[in-house]
Coordinates of N, CA, C and O in Angstrom, one line a residue:
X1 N 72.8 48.6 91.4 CA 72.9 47.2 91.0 C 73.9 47.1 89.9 O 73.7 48.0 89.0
X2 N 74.8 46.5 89.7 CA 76.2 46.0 88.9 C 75.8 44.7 88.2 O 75.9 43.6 88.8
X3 N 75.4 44.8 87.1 CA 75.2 43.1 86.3 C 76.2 42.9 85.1 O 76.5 44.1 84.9
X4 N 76.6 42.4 84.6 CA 77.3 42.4 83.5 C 75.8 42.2 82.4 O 74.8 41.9 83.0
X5 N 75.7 42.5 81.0 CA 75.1 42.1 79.9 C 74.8 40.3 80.3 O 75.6 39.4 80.5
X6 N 73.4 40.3 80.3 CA 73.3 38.9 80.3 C 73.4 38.2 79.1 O 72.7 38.5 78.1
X7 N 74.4 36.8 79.1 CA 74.3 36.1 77.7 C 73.3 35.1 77.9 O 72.7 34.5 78.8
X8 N 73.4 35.1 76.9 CA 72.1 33.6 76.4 C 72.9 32.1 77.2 O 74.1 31.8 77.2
X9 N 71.9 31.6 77.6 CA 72.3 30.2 78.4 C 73.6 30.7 79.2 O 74.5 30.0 79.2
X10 N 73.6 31.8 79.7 CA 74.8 31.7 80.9 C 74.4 31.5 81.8 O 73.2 31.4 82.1
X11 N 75.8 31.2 83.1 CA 75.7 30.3 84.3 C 76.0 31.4 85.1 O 77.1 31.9 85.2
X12 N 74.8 31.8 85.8 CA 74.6 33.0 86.6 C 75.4 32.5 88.2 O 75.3 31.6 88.9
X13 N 76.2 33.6 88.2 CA 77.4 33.8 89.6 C 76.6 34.9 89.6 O 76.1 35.5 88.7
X14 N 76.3 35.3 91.6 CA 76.6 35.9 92.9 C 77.5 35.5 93.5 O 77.6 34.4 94.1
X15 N 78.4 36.9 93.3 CA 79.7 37.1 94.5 C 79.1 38.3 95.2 O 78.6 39.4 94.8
X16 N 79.5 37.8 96.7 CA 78.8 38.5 97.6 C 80.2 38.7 98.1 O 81.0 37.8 98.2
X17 N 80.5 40.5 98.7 CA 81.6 40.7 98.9 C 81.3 41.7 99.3 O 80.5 42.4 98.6
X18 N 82.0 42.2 100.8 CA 82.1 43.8 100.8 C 83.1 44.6 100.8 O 83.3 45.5 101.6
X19 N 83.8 44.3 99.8 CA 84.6 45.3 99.1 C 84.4 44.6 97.6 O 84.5 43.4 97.2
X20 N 84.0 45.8 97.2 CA 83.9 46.0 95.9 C 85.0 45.6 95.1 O 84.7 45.1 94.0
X21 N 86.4 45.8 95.3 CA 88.0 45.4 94.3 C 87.8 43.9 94.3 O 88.1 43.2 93.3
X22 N 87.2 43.3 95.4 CA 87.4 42.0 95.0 C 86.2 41.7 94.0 O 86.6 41.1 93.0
X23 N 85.4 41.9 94.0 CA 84.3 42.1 92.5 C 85.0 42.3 91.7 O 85.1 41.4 90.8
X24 N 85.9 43.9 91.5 CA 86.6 43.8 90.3 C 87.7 42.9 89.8 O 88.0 42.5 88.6
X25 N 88.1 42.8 90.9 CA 89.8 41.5 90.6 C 89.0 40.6 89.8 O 89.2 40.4 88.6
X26 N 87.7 39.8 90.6 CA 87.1 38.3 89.8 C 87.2 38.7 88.6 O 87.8 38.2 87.7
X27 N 86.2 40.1 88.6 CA 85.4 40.2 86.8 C 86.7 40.2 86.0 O 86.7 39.6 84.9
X28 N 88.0 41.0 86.4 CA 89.5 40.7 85.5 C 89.8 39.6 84.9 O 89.9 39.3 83.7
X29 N 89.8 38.8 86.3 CA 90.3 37.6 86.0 C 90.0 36.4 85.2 O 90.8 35.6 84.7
X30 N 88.6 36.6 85.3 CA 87.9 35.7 84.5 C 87.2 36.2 83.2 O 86.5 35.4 82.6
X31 N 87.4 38.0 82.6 CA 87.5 38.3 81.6 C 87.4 37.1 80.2 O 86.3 36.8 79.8
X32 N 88.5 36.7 79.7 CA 89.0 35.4 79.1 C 87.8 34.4 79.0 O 87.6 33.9 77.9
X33 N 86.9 34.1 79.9 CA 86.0 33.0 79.9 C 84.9 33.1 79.1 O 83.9 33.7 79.4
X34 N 85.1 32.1 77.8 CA 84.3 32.8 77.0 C 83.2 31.4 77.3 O 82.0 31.6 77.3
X35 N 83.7 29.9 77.6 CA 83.1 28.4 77.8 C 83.6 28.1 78.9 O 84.8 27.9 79.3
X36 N 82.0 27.9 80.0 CA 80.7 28.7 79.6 C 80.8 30.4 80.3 O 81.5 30.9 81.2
X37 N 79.7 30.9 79.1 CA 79.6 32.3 79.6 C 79.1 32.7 80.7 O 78.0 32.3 80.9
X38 N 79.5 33.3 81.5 CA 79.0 33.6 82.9 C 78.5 34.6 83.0 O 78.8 35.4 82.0
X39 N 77.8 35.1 83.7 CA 76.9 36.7 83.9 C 77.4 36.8 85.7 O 77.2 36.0 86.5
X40 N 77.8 37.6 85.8 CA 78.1 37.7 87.1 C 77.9 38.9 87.6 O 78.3 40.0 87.3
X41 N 77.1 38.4 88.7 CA 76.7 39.8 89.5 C 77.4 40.1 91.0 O 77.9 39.3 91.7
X42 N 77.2 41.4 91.2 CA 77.6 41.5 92.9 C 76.4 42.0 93.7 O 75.4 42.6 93.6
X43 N 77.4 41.4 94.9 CA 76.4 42.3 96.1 C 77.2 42.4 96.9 O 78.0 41.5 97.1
X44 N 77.2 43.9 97.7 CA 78.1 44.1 98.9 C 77.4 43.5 100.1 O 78.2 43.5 101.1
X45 N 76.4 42.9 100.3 CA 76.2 42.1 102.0 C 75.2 41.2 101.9 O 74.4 41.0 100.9
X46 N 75.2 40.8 102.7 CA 74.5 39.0 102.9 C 72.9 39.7 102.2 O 72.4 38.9 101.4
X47 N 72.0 41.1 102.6 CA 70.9 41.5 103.1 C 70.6 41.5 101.8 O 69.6 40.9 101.4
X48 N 71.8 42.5 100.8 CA 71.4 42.4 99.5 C 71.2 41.5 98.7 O 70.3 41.5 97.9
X49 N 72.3 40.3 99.0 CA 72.3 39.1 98.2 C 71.0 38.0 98.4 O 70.8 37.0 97.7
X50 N 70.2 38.5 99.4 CA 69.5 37.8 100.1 C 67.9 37.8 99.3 O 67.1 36.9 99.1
X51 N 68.0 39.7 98.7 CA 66.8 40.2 97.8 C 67.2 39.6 96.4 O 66.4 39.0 95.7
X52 N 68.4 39.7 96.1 CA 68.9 39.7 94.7 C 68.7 37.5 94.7 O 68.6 36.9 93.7
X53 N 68.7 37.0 95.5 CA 68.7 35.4 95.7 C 66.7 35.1 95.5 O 66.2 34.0 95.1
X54 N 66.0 36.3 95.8 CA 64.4 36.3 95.8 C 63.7 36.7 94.7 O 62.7 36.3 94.3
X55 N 64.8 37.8 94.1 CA 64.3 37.7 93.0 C 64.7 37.0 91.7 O 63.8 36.7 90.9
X56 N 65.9 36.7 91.4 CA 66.1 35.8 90.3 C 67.1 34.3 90.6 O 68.0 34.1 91.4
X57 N 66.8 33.8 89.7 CA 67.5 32.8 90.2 C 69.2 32.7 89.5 O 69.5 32.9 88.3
X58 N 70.0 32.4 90.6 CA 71.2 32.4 90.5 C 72.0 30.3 89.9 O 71.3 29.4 90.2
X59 N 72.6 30.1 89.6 CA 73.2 28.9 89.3 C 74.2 28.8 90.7 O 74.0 27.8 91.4
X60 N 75.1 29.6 91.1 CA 75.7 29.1 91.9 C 76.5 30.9 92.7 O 76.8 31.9 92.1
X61 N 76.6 30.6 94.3 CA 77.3 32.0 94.9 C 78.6 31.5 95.1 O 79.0 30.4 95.2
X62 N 79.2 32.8 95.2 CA 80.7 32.5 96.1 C 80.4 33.7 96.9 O 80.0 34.7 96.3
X63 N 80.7 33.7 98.1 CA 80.6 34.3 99.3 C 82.2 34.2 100.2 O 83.1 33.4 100.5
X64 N 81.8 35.5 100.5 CA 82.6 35.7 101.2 C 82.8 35.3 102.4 O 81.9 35.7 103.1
X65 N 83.7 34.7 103.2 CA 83.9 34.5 104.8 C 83.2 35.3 105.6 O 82.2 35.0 106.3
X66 N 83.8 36.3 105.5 CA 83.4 37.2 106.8 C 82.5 39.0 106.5 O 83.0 40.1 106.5
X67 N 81.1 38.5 106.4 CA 80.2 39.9 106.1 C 79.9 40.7 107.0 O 79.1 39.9 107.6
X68 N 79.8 41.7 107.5 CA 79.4 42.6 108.7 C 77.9 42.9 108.0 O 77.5 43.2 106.9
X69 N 77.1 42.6 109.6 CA 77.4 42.1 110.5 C 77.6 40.9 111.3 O 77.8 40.7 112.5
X70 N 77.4 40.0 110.1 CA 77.8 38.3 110.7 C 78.9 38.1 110.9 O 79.7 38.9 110.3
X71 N 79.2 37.1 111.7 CA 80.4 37.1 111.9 C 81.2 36.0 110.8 O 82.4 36.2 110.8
X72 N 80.9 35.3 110.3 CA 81.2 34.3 108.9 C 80.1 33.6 108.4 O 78.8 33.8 108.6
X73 N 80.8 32.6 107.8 CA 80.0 31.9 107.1 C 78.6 31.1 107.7 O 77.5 30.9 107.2
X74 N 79.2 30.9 108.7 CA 78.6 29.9 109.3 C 76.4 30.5 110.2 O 75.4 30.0 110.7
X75 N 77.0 31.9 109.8 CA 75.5 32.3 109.8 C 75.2 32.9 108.4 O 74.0 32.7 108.1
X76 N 75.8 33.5 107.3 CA 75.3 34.0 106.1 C 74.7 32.8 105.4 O 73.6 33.0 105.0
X77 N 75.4 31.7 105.3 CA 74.9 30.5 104.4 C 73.6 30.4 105.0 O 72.7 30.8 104.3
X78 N 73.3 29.8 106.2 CA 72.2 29.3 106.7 C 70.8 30.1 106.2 O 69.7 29.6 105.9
X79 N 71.3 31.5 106.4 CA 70.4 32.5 105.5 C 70.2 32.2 104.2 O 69.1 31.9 103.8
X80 N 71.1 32.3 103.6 CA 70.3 32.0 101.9 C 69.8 30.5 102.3 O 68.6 30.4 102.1
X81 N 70.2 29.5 102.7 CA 69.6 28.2 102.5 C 67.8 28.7 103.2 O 66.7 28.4 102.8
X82 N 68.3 29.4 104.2 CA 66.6 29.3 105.0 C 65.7 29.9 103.9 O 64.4 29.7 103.9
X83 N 66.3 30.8 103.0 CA 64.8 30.9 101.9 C 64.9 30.4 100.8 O 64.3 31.0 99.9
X84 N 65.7 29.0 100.5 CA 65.0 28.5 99.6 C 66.3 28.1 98.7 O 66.4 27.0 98.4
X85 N 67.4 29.0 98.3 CA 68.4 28.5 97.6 C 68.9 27.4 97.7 O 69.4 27.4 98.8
X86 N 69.1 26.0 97.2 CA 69.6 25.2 96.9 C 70.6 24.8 95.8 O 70.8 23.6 95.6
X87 N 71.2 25.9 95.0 CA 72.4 25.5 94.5 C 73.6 25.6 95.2 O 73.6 25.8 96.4
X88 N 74.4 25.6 94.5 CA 75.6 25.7 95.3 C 76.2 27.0 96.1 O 75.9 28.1 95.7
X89 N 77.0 26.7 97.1 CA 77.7 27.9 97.8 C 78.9 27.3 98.1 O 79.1 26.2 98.6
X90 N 79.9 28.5 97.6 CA 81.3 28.3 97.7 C 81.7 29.0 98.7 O 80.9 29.9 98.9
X91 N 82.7 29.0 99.4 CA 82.7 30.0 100.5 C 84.1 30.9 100.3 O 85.2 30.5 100.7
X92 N 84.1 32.3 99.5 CA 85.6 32.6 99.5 C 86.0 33.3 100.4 O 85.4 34.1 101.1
X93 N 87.7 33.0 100.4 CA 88.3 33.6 102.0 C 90.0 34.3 101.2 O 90.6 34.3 100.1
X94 N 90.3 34.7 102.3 CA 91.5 35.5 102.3 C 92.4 34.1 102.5 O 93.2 33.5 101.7
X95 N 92.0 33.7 103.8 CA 92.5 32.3 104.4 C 91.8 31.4 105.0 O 91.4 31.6 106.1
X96 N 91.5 30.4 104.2 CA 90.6 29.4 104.8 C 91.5 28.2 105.8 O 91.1 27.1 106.0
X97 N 92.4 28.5 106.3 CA 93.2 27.5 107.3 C 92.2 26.7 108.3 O 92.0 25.5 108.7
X98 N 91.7 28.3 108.7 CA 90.9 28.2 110.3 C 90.8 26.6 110.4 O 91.0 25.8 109.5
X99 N 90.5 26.1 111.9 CA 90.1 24.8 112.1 C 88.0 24.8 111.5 O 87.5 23.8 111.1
X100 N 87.4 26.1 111.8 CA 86.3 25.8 111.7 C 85.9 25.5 110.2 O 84.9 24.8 110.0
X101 N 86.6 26.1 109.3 CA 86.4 25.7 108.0 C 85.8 24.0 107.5 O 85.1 23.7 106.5
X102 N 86.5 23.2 108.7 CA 86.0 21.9 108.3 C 85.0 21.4 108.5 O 84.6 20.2 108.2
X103 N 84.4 22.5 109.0 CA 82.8 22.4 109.5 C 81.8 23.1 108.5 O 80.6 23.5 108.7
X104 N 82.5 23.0 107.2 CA 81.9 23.9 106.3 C 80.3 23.1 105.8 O 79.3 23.8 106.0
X105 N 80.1 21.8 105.1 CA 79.2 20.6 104.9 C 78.1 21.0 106.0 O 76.9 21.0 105.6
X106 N 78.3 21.3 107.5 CA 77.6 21.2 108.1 C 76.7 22.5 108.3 O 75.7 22.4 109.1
X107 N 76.9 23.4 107.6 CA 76.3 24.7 107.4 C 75.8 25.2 105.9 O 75.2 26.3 105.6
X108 N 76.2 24.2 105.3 CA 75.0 24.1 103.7 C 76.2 24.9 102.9 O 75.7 25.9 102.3
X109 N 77.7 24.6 102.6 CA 78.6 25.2 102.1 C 78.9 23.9 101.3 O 79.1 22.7 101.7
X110 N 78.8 24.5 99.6 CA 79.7 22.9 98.9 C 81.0 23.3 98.5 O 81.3 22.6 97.6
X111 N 81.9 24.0 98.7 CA 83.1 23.9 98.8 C 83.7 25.4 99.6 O 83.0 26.4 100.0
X112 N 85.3 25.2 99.6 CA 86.3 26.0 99.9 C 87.3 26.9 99.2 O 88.3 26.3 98.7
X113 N 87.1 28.2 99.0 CA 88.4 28.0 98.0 C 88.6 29.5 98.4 O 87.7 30.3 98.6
X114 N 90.0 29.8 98.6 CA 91.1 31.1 99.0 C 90.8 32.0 97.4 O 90.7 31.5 96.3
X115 N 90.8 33.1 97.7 CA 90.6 33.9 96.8 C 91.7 34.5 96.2 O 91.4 35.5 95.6
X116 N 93.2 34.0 96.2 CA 93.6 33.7 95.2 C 94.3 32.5 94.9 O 95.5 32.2 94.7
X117 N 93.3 32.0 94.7 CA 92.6 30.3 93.9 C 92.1 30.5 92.6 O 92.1 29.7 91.7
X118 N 91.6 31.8 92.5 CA 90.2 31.8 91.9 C 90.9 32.2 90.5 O 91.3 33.4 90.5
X119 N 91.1 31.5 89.6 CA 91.2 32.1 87.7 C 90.6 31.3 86.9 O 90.5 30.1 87.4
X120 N 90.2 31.5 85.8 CA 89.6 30.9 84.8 C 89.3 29.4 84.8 O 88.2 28.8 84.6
X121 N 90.7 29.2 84.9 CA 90.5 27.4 85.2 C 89.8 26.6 86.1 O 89.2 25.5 85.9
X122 N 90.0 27.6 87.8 CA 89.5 26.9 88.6 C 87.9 27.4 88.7 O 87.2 26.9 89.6
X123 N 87.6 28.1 88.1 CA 85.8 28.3 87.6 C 85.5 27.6 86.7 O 84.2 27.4 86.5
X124 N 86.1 27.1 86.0 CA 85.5 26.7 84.9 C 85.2 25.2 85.5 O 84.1 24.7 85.3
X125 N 86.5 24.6 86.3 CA 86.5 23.1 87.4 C 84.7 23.2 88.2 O 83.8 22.5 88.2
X126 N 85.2 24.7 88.8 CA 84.3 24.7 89.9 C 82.3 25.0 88.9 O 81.2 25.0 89.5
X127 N 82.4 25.2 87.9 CA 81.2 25.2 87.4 C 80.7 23.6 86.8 O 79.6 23.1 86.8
X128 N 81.8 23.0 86.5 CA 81.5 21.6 86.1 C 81.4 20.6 87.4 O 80.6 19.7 87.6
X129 N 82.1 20.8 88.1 CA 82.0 19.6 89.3 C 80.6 20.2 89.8 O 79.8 19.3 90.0
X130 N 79.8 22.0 90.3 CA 78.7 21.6 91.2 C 77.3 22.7 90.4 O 76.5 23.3 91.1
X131 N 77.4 22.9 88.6 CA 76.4 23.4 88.6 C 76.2 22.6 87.0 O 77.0 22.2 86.1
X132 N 74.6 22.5 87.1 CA 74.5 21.8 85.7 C 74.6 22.5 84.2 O 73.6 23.1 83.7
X133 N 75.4 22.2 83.7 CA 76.1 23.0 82.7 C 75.9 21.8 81.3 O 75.9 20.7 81.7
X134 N 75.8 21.9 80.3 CA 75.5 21.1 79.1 C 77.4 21.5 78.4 O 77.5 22.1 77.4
X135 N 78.2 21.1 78.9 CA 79.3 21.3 79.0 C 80.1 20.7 77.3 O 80.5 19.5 77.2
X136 N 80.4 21.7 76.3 CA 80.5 21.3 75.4 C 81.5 20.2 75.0 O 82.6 20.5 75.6
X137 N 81.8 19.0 74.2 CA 82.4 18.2 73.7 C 83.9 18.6 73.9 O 84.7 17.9 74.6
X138 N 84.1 19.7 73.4 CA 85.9 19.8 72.9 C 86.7 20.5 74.6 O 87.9 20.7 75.0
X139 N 85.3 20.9 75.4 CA 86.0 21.2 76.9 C 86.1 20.0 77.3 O 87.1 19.3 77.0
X140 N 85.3 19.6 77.7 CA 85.8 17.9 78.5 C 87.0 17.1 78.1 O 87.6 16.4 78.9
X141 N 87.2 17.2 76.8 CA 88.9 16.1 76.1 C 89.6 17.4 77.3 O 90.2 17.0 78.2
X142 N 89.5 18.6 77.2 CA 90.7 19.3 77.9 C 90.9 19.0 79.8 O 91.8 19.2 80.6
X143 N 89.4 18.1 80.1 CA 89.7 18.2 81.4 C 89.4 16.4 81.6 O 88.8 16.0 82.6
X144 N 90.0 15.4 80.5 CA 89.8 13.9 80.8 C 90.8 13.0 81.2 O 91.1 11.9 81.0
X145 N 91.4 14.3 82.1 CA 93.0 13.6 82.6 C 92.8 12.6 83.3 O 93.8 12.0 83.8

């Protein structure tokens, strides 16, 4: 099991991935993020994230497209929704083009985003638009465009 040091009042991420580099590229990338502090954990497959979703409670996943042995999203999501998760699920991809992507809503996915989308800024978006965060005063003037 891989956790980072849990901080106080952080906004717990599951990235579910099976390759491990892309765990590391995130945790790089988002190094820097100090508001809000994130704890972010991994899991290499849907089975693990599935124990690790039973036993503690997560704020929000990003998952990966395509997990062996499912064939995408469109069966892993359904899984965590069928026991009980109800925060958010982001779905990350190499390439989200596909036509079926747009069928994402219909399988318990609240957004899309290519995984190299993903830096500081656009987590920090993606934690304010879909997880409840007490979001301090001096971030919001940065995002009252």
């Amino acid at each position: 099991m891989i956790t980072e040091t849990v901080r106080q009042n952080a906004v717990k991420v599951l990235f579910v991935d099976d390759e491990f580099i892309e765990f590391r590229a995130l945790k790089k990338k988002i190094a820097d993020l100090s508001e809000p502090p994130v704890d972010l954990e991994y899991s290499p497959s849907i089975g693990d994230a599935l124990e690790k979703v039973r036993a503690a409670r997560f704020d929000l996943i990003l998952l990966d497209n395509r997990l062996l042995p499912n064939a995408d999203f469109r069966e892993t999501v359904p899984e965590l929704r069928g026991i009980g998760y109800t925060g958010p699920i982001g779905v990350v991809s190499t390439d989200i083009s596909g036509g079926y992507f747009q069928e994402f809503p219909d399988y318990g996915v609240d957004f899309r985003i290519g995984k190299d989308e993903i830096d500081v800024q656009t987590l920090q978006h993606i934690i304010r638009e879909y997880v409840t965060y007490d979001v301090p005063d001096f971030w919001k003037d940065d995002y009252s465009i």
